[in-house]
């Protein structure tokens, strides 16, 4: 017997709940000092997001190069320019630039 397919609406709801729970777990594991587990949670979040086509929330900031959640003052540096916010990852040096209108 084959499984009954779930609707797209249900898949999006489940994916967004899992992304939210994985983001909380990533922050907790990073605060406890387990960087590898935090990286794994971010990779899982990205895979779920790409597969179901659900965006990762904008309030969750992570480095796209080294896949570590960015905690301001702990592992990233924030600088304000004339019209941009510049977030620098202290682990790999990757720079994320956001305009004031995006935030």
PDB file of C-alpha atoms in Angstrom:
ATOM      1  CA  UNK A   1       0.000   0.000   0.000  1.00  0.00           C
ATOM      2  CA  UNK A   2       1.204   3.452  -0.786  1.00  0.00           C
ATOM      3  CA  UNK A   3       1.130   6.386   1.560  1.00  0.00           C
ATOM      4  CA  UNK A   4      -1.482   9.051   1.145  1.00  0.00           C
ATOM      5  CA  UNK A   5       0.133  12.271  -0.100  1.00  0.00           C
ATOM      6  CA  UNK A   6      -0.219  15.314   2.138  1.00  0.00           C
ATOM      7  CA  UNK A   7      -1.426  18.639   0.826  1.00  0.00           C
ATOM      8  CA  UNK A   8       0.943  21.477   0.016  1.00  0.00           C
ATOM      9  CA  UNK A   9      -0.556  23.628   2.752  1.00  0.00           C
ATOM     10  CA  UNK A  10       0.131  20.964   5.368  1.00  0.00           C
ATOM     11  CA  UNK A  11       3.681  20.447   4.069  1.00  0.00           C
ATOM     12  CA  UNK A  12       4.413  24.184   4.311  1.00  0.00           C
ATOM     13  CA  UNK A  13       3.022  24.314   7.854  1.00  0.00           C
ATOM     14  CA  UNK A  14       5.087  21.318   8.983  1.00  0.00           C
ATOM     15  CA  UNK A  15       8.225  22.700   7.316  1.00  0.00           C
ATOM     16  CA  UNK A  16       7.860  26.119   8.954  1.00  0.00           C
ATOM     17  CA  UNK A  17       7.388  24.498  12.375  1.00  0.00           C
ATOM     18  CA  UNK A  18      10.487  22.353  11.905  1.00  0.00           C
ATOM     19  CA  UNK A  19      12.545  25.320  10.730  1.00  0.00           C
ATOM     20  CA  UNK A  20      11.493  27.276  13.834  1.00  0.00           C
ATOM     21  CA  UNK A  21      12.374  24.419  16.174  1.00  0.00           C
ATOM     22  CA  UNK A  22      15.719  23.804  14.443  1.00  0.00           C
ATOM     23  CA  UNK A  23      16.624  27.496  14.746  1.00  0.00           C
ATOM     24  CA  UNK A  24      15.992  27.385  18.504  1.00  0.00           C
ATOM     25  CA  UNK A  25      18.079  24.233  18.807  1.00  0.00           C
ATOM     26  CA  UNK A  26      20.902  25.816  16.792  1.00  0.00           C
ATOM     27  CA  UNK A  27      21.064  28.842  19.097  1.00  0.00           C
ATOM     28  CA  UNK A  28      20.968  26.657  22.216  1.00  0.00           C
ATOM     29  CA  UNK A  29      23.723  24.359  20.964  1.00  0.00           C
ATOM     30  CA  UNK A  30      25.898  27.341  19.991  1.00  0.00           C
ATOM     31  CA  UNK A  31      25.460  28.897  23.425  1.00  0.00           C
ATOM     32  CA  UNK A  32      26.454  25.568  25.003  1.00  0.00           C
ATOM     33  CA  UNK A  33      29.634  25.534  22.915  1.00  0.00           C
ATOM     34  CA  UNK A  34      28.743  22.802  20.423  1.00  0.00           C
ATOM     35  CA  UNK A  35      29.503  24.471  17.076  1.00  0.00           C
ATOM     36  CA  UNK A  36      29.320  21.299  14.964  1.00  0.00           C
ATOM     37  CA  UNK A  37      25.804  20.505  16.141  1.00  0.00           C
ATOM     38  CA  UNK A  38      24.718  24.088  15.408  1.00  0.00           C
ATOM     39  CA  UNK A  39      26.150  23.762  11.881  1.00  0.00           C
ATOM     40  CA  UNK A  40      24.231  20.509  11.392  1.00  0.00           C
ATOM     41  CA  UNK A  41      20.970  22.142  12.470  1.00  0.00           C
ATOM     42  CA  UNK A  42      21.532  24.984   9.995  1.00  0.00           C
ATOM     43  CA  UNK A  43      22.215  22.504   7.168  1.00  0.00           C
ATOM     44  CA  UNK A  44      18.980  20.685   7.996  1.00  0.00           C
ATOM     45  CA  UNK A  45      17.093  23.992   8.018  1.00  0.00           C
ATOM     46  CA  UNK A  46      18.464  24.917   4.609  1.00  0.00           C
ATOM     47  CA  UNK A  47      17.557  21.520   3.139  1.00  0.00           C
ATOM     48  CA  UNK A  48      13.983  21.700   4.439  1.00  0.00           C
ATOM     49  CA  UNK A  49      13.663  25.263   3.191  1.00  0.00           C
ATOM     50  CA  UNK A  50      14.900  24.366  -0.282  1.00  0.00           C
ATOM     51  CA  UNK A  51      12.858  21.195  -0.600  1.00  0.00           C
ATOM     52  CA  UNK A  52       9.481  22.619   0.436  1.00  0.00           C
ATOM     53  CA  UNK A  53      10.247  26.160  -0.829  1.00  0.00           C
ATOM     54  CA  UNK A  54       9.632  27.839   2.530  1.00  0.00           C
ATOM     55  CA  UNK A  55      11.775  30.874   3.357  1.00  0.00           C
ATOM     56  CA  UNK A  56      13.912  30.950   6.486  1.00  0.00           C
ATOM     57  CA  UNK A  57      12.645  33.789   8.739  1.00  0.00           C
ATOM     58  CA  UNK A  58      14.512  37.083   8.350  1.00  0.00           C
ATOM     59  CA  UNK A  59      15.044  37.471  12.085  1.00  0.00           C
ATOM     60  CA  UNK A  60      17.189  34.330  12.056  1.00  0.00           C
ATOM     61  CA  UNK A  61      20.667  35.370  10.877  1.00  0.00           C
ATOM     62  CA  UNK A  62      23.329  32.821   9.984  1.00  0.00           C
ATOM     63  CA  UNK A  63      26.586  32.877   8.065  1.00  0.00           C
ATOM     64  CA  UNK A  64      26.098  31.472   4.584  1.00  0.00           C
ATOM     65  CA  UNK A  65      29.738  30.475   4.298  1.00  0.00           C
ATOM     66  CA  UNK A  66      30.373  28.570   7.525  1.00  0.00           C
ATOM     67  CA  UNK A  67      26.718  27.825   8.494  1.00  0.00           C
ATOM     68  CA  UNK A  68      26.904  29.125  12.065  1.00  0.00           C
ATOM     69  CA  UNK A  69      24.063  31.119  13.651  1.00  0.00           C
ATOM     70  CA  UNK A  70      25.237  34.659  14.263  1.00  0.00           C
ATOM     71  CA  UNK A  71      24.798  36.027  17.771  1.00  0.00           C
ATOM     72  CA  UNK A  72      25.558  39.723  17.894  1.00  0.00           C
ATOM     73  CA  UNK A  73      28.481  40.452  20.180  1.00  0.00           C
ATOM     74  CA  UNK A  74      29.444  36.810  20.507  1.00  0.00           C
ATOM     75  CA  UNK A  75      30.546  35.575  17.100  1.00  0.00           C
ATOM     76  CA  UNK A  76      29.724  38.480  14.780  1.00  0.00           C
ATOM     77  CA  UNK A  77      30.419  42.189  14.511  1.00  0.00           C
ATOM     78  CA  UNK A  78      27.815  44.731  13.395  1.00  0.00           C
ATOM     79  CA  UNK A  79      28.727  48.060  11.834  1.00  0.00           C
ATOM     80  CA  UNK A  80      26.408  50.769  10.545  1.00  0.00           C
ATOM     81  CA  UNK A  81      27.278  52.628   7.362  1.00  0.00           C
ATOM     82  CA  UNK A  82      25.390  55.429   5.625  1.00  0.00           C
ATOM     83  CA  UNK A  83      22.590  53.228   4.300  1.00  0.00           C
ATOM     84  CA  UNK A  84      23.598  49.651   5.200  1.00  0.00           C
ATOM     85  CA  UNK A  85      24.087  47.303   8.112  1.00  0.00           C
ATOM     86  CA  UNK A  86      27.305  45.317   7.768  1.00  0.00           C
ATOM     87  CA  UNK A  87      27.408  42.015   9.700  1.00  0.00           C
ATOM     88  CA  UNK A  88      30.823  40.322   9.791  1.00  0.00           C
ATOM     89  CA  UNK A  89      31.215  36.704  10.896  1.00  0.00           C
ATOM     90  CA  UNK A  90      34.199  36.431  13.224  1.00  0.00           C
ATOM     91  CA  UNK A  91      34.688  32.741  12.424  1.00  0.00           C
ATOM     92  CA  UNK A  92      35.283  32.956   8.681  1.00  0.00           C
ATOM     93  CA  UNK A  93      35.271  36.697   7.896  1.00  0.00           C
ATOM     94  CA  UNK A  94      32.246  36.561   5.610  1.00  0.00           C
ATOM     95  CA  UNK A  95      30.365  39.869   5.327  1.00  0.00           C
ATOM     96  CA  UNK A  96      26.584  40.152   5.082  1.00  0.00           C
ATOM     97  CA  UNK A  97      25.243  43.536   3.996  1.00  0.00           C
ATOM     98  CA  UNK A  98      21.636  44.540   4.600  1.00  0.00           C
ATOM     99  CA  UNK A  99      19.979  47.811   3.689  1.00  0.00           C
ATOM    100  CA  UNK A 100      18.024  49.637   6.344  1.00  0.00           C
ATOM    101  CA  UNK A 101      14.833  48.995   4.408  1.00  0.00           C
ATOM    102  CA  UNK A 102      15.234  45.169   4.629  1.00  0.00           C
ATOM    103  CA  UNK A 103      15.348  45.061   8.420  1.00  0.00           C
TER     104      UNK A 103
END
